Tab-separated table of C-alpha atoms and ligand atoms in Angstrom:
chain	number	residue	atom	x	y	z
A	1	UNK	CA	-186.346	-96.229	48.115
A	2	UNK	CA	-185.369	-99.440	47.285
A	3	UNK	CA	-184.160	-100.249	43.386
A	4	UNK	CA	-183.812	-103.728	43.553
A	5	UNK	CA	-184.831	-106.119	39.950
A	6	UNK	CA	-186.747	-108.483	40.638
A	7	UNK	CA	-185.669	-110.383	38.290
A	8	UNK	CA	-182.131	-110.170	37.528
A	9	UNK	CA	-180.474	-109.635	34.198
A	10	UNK	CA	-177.768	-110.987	32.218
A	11	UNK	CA	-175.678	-109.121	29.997
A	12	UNK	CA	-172.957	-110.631	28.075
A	13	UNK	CA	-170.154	-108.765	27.465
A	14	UNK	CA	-169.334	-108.611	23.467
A	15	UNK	CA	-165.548	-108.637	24.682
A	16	UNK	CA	-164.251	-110.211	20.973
A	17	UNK	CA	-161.789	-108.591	18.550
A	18	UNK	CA	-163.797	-107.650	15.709
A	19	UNK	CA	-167.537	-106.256	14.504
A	20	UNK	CA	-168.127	-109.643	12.683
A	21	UNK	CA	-167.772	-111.911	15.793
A	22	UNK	CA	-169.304	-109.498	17.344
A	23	UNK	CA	-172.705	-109.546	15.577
A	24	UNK	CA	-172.476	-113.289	15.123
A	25	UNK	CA	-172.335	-113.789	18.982
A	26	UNK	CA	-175.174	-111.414	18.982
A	27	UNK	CA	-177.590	-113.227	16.888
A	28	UNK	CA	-176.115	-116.516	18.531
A	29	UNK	CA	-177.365	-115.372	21.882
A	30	UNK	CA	-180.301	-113.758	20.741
A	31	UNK	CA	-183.523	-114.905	22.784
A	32	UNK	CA	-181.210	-115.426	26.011
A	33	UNK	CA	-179.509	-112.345	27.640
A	34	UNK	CA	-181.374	-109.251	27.053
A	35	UNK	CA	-178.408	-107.694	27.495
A	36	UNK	CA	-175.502	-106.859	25.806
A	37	UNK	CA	-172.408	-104.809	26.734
A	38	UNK	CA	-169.854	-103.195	24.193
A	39	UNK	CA	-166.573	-102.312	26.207
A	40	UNK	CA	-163.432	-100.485	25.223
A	41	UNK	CA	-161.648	-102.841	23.100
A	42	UNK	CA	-164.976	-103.028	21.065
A	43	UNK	CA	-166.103	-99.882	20.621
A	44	UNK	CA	-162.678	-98.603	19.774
A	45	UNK	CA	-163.045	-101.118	16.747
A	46	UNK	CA	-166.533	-100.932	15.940
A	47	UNK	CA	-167.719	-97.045	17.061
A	48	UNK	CA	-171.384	-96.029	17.110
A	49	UNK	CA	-172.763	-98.594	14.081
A	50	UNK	CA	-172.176	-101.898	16.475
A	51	UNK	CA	-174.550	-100.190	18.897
A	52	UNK	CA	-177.103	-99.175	16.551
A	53	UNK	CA	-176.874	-102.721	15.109
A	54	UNK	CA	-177.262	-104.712	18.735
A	55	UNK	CA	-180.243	-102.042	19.230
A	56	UNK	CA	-181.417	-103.296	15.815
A	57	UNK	CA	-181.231	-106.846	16.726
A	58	UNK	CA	-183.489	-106.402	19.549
A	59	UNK	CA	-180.666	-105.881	22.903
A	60	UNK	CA	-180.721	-103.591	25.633
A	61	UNK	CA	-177.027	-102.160	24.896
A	62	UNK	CA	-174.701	-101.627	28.400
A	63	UNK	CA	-171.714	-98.993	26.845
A	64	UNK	CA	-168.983	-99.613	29.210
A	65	UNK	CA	-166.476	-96.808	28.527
A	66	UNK	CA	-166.065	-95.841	32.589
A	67	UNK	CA	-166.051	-92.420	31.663
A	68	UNK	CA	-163.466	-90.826	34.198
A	69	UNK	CA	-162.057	-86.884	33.115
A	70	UNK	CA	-162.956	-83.703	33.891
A	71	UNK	CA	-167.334	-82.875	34.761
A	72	UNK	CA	-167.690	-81.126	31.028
A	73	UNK	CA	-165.781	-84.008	29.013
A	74	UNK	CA	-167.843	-86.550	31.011
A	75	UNK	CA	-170.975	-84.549	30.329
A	76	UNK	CA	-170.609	-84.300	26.659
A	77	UNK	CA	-169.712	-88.304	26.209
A	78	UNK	CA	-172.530	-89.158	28.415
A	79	UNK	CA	-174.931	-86.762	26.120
A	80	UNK	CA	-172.830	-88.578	22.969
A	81	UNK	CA	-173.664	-91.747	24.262
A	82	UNK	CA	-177.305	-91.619	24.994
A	83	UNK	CA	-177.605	-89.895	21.268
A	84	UNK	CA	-176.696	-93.608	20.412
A	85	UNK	CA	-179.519	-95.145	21.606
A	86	UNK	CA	-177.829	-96.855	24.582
A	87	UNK	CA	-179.580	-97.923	27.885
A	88	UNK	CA	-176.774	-97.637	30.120
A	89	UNK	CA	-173.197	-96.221	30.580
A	90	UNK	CA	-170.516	-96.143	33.593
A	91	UNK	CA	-168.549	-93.852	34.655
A	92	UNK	CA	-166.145	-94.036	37.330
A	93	UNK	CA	-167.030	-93.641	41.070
A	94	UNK	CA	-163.021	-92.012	41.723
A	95	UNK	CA	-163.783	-89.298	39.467
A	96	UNK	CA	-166.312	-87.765	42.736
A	97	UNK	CA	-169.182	-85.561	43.155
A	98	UNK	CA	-169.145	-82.945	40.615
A	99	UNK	CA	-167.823	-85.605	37.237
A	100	UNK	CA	-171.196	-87.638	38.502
A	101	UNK	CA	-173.650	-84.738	38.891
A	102	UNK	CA	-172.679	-83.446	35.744
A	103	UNK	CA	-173.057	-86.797	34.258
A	104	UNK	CA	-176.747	-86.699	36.095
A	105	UNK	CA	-177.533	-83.708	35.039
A	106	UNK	CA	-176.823	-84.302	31.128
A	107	UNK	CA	-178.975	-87.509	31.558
A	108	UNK	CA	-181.776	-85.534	33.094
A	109	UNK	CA	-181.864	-82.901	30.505
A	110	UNK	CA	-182.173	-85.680	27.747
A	111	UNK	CA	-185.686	-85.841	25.705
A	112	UNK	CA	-187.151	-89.311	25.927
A	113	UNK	CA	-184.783	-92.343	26.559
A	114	UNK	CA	-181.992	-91.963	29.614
A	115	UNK	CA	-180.150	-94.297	29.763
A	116	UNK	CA	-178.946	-95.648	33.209
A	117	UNK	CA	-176.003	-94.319	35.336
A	118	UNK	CA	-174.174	-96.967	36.929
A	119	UNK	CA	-170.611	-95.880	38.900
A	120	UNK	CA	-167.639	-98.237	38.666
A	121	UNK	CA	-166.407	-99.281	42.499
A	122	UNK	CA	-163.176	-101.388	42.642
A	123	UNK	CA	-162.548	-103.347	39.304
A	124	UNK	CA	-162.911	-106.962	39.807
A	125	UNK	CA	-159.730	-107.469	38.749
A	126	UNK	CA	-158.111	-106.078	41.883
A	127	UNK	CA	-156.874	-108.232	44.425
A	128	UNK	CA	-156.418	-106.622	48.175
A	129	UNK	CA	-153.544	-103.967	48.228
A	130	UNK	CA	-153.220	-103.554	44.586
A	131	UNK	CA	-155.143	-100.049	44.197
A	132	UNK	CA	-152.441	-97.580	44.115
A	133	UNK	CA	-152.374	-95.257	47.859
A	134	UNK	CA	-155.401	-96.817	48.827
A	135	UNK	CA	-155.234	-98.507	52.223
A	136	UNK	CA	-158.869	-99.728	52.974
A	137	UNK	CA	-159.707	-103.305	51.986
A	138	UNK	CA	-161.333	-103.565	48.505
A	139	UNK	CA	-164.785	-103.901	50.401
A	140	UNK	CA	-164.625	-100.659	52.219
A	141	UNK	CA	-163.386	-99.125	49.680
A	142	UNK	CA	-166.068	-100.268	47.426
A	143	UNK	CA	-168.503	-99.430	49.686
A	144	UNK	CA	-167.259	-95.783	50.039
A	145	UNK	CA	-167.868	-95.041	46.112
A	146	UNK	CA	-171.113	-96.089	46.615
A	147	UNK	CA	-172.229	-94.347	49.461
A	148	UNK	CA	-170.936	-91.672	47.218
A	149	UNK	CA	-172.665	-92.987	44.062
A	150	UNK	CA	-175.840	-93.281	46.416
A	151	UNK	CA	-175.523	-89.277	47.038
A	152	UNK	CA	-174.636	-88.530	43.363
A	153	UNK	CA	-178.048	-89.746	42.156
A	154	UNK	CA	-176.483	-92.527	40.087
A	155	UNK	CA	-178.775	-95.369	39.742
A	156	UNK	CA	-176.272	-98.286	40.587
A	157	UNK	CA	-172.814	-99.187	40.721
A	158	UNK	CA	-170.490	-101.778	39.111
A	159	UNK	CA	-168.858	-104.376	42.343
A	160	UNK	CA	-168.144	-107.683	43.083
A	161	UNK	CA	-170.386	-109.875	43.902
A	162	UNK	CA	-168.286	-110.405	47.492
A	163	UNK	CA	-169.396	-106.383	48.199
A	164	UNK	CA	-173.114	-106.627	46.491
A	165	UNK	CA	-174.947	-107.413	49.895
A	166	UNK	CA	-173.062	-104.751	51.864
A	167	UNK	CA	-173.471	-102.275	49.412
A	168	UNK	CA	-177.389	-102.613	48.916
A	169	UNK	CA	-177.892	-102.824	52.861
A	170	UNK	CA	-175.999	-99.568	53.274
A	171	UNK	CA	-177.331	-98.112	50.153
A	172	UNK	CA	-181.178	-99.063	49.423
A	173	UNK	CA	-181.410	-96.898	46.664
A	174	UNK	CA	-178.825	-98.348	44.140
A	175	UNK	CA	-178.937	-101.457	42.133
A	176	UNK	CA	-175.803	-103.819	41.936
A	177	UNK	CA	-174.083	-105.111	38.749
A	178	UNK	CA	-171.558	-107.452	39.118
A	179	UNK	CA	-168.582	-109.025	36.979
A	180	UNK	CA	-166.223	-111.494	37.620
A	181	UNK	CA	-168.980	-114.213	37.260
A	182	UNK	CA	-167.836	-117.408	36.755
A	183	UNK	CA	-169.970	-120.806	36.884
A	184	UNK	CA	-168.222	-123.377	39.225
A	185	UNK	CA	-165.783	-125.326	38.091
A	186	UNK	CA	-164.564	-122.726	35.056
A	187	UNK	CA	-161.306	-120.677	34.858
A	188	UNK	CA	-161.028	-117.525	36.643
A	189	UNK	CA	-158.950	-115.944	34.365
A	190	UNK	CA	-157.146	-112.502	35.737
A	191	UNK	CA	-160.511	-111.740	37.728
A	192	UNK	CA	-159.644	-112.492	41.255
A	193	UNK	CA	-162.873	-111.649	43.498
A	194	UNK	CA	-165.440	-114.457	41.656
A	195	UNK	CA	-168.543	-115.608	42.339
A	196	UNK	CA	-170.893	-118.387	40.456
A	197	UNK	CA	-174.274	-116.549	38.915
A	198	UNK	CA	-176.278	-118.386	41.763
A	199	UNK	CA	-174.405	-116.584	44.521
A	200	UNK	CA	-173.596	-113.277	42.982
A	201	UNK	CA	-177.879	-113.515	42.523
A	202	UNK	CA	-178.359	-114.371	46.449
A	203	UNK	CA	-176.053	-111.702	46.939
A	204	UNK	CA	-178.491	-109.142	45.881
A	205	UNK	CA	-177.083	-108.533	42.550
A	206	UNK	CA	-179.371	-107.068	39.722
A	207	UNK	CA	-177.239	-107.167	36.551
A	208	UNK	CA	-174.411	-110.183	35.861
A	209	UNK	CA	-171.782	-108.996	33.425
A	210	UNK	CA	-170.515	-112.275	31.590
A	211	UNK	CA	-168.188	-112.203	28.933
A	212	UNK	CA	-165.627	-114.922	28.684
A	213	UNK	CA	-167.124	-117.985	30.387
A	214	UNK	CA	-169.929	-117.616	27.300
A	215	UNK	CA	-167.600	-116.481	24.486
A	216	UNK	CA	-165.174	-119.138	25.067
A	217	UNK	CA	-167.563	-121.653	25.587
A	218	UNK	CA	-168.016	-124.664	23.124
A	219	UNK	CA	-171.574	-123.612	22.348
A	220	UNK	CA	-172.082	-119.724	23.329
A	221	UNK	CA	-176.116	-120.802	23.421
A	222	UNK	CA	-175.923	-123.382	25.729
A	223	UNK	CA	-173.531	-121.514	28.641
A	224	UNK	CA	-175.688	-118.691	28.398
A	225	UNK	CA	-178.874	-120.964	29.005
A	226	UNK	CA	-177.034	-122.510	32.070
A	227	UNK	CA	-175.870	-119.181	33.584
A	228	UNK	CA	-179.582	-118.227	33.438
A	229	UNK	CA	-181.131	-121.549	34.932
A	230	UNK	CA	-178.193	-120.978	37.347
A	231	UNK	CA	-179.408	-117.366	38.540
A	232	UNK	CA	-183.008	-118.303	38.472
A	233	UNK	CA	-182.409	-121.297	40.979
A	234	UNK	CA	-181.001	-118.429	43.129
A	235	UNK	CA	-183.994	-115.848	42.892
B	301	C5P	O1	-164.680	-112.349	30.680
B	301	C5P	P1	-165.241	-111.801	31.947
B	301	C5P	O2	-166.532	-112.477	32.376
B	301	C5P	O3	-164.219	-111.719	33.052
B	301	C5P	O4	-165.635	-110.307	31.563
B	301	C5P	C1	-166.038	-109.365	32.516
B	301	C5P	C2	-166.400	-108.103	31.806
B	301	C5P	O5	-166.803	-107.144	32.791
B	301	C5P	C3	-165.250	-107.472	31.020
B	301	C5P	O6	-165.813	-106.859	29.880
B	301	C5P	C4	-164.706	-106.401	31.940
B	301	C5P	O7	-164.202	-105.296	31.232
B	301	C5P	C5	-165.959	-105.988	32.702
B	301	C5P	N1	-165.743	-105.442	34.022
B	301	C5P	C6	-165.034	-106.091	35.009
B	301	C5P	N2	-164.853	-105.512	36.236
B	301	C5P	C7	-165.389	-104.323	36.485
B	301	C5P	C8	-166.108	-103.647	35.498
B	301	C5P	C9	-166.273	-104.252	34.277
B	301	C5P	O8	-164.594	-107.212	34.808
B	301	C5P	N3	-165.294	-103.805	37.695
């Protein structure tokens, strides 16, 4: 079964240091991305409120904590998480077959909204040989996890746009979200395997992650508006 979007999505990454700039970008935005993703640096700020806010405002909210400990402690954050009112979480791929069936399994035995699964292959921000004792290329290796994703029952997996078209021939039943987006001509910053939003797009992804290349941007609005003109000349 195939899981491709049809229409692609963009969600841009609330990567800023505080709950104010975070909302503000929010309501900036609002009306473009229908997505919006709280990571780490965020969420250790903000907590639960932010998310109930962004829900509030009217966004599909992406939580990306990539869960990675023991099946149990996964479990219970992924239960946590969806109690929140999020649509989707990651979890790491590397943390193997039992961490993501448990995370399944505490999504399936949710009442109404589950959010969706989505395993974490190689972060973008790894060049070739710099994943400690791992010898494949970043491709293979990304394309391992999600064979292994693909068995798990997660519904997609976090990769580079470079591995998106290998990934959804080998795995039909797994949607693609990829990072390291960055419209030609801006800076790559410490993301090293890039792609514009139109290629990323023909690459068969179904989710762009963007966070800098709109936050830094002179208007937030108007980068956003071109990233999405940019994927839709692609579709
Ligand atoms: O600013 P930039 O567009 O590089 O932000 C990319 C976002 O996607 C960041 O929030 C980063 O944490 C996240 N991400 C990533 N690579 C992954 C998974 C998530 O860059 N493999």
């Amino acid at each position: 079964m195939t899981k491709a979007l049809s229409n692609p999505q963009l969600i841009v990454a609330l990567d800023v240091p505080h709950k104010t700039e975070a909302l503000a970008l929010a309501r900036t935005l609002a009306g473009t991305a229908p997505w919006c993703k709280v990571g780490m640096e965020m969420f250790t700020h903000a907590g639960p409120a932010l998310l109930e806010e962004l829900v509030a405002l009217g966004y599909k909210v992406f939580l990306d904590l990539k869960f990675y400990d023991i099946p149990h402690t996964v479990a219970q954050a992924v239960k946590a998480a969806s109690g929140i009112g999020v649509d989707m979480i990651t979890l790491h791929c590397q943390g193997g077959e039992r961490m993501c069936h448990a995370a399944r399994e505490a999504v399936a035995g949710l009442p109404g909204k589950k959010p969706l699964l989505f395993g974490v292959t190689v972060l973008t921000s790894f060049a070739q040989g710099e994943m400690p004792g791992i010898q494949e290329s970043t491709a293979d290796f990304a394309l391992t996890l999600a064979k292994g994703a693909q068995m798990w029952g997660l519904d997609g997996v976090v990769c580079s746009g470079h591995e998106a078209s290998g990934i959804k021939a080998s795995c039909p039943a797994l949607m693609c979200l990829c990072p390291g987006i960055r419209p030609s001509g801006s800076a790559a910053d410490d993301q090293r395997r890039t792609m514009t939003p139109a290629m990323a797009v023909a690459a068969g992804a179904d989710y762009l992650v963007v966070g800098r290349p709109i936050i830094a941007a002179h208007d937030p609005r108007v980068a956003a508006e071109q990233i999405l003109a940019d994927m839709t000349s692609a579709a």
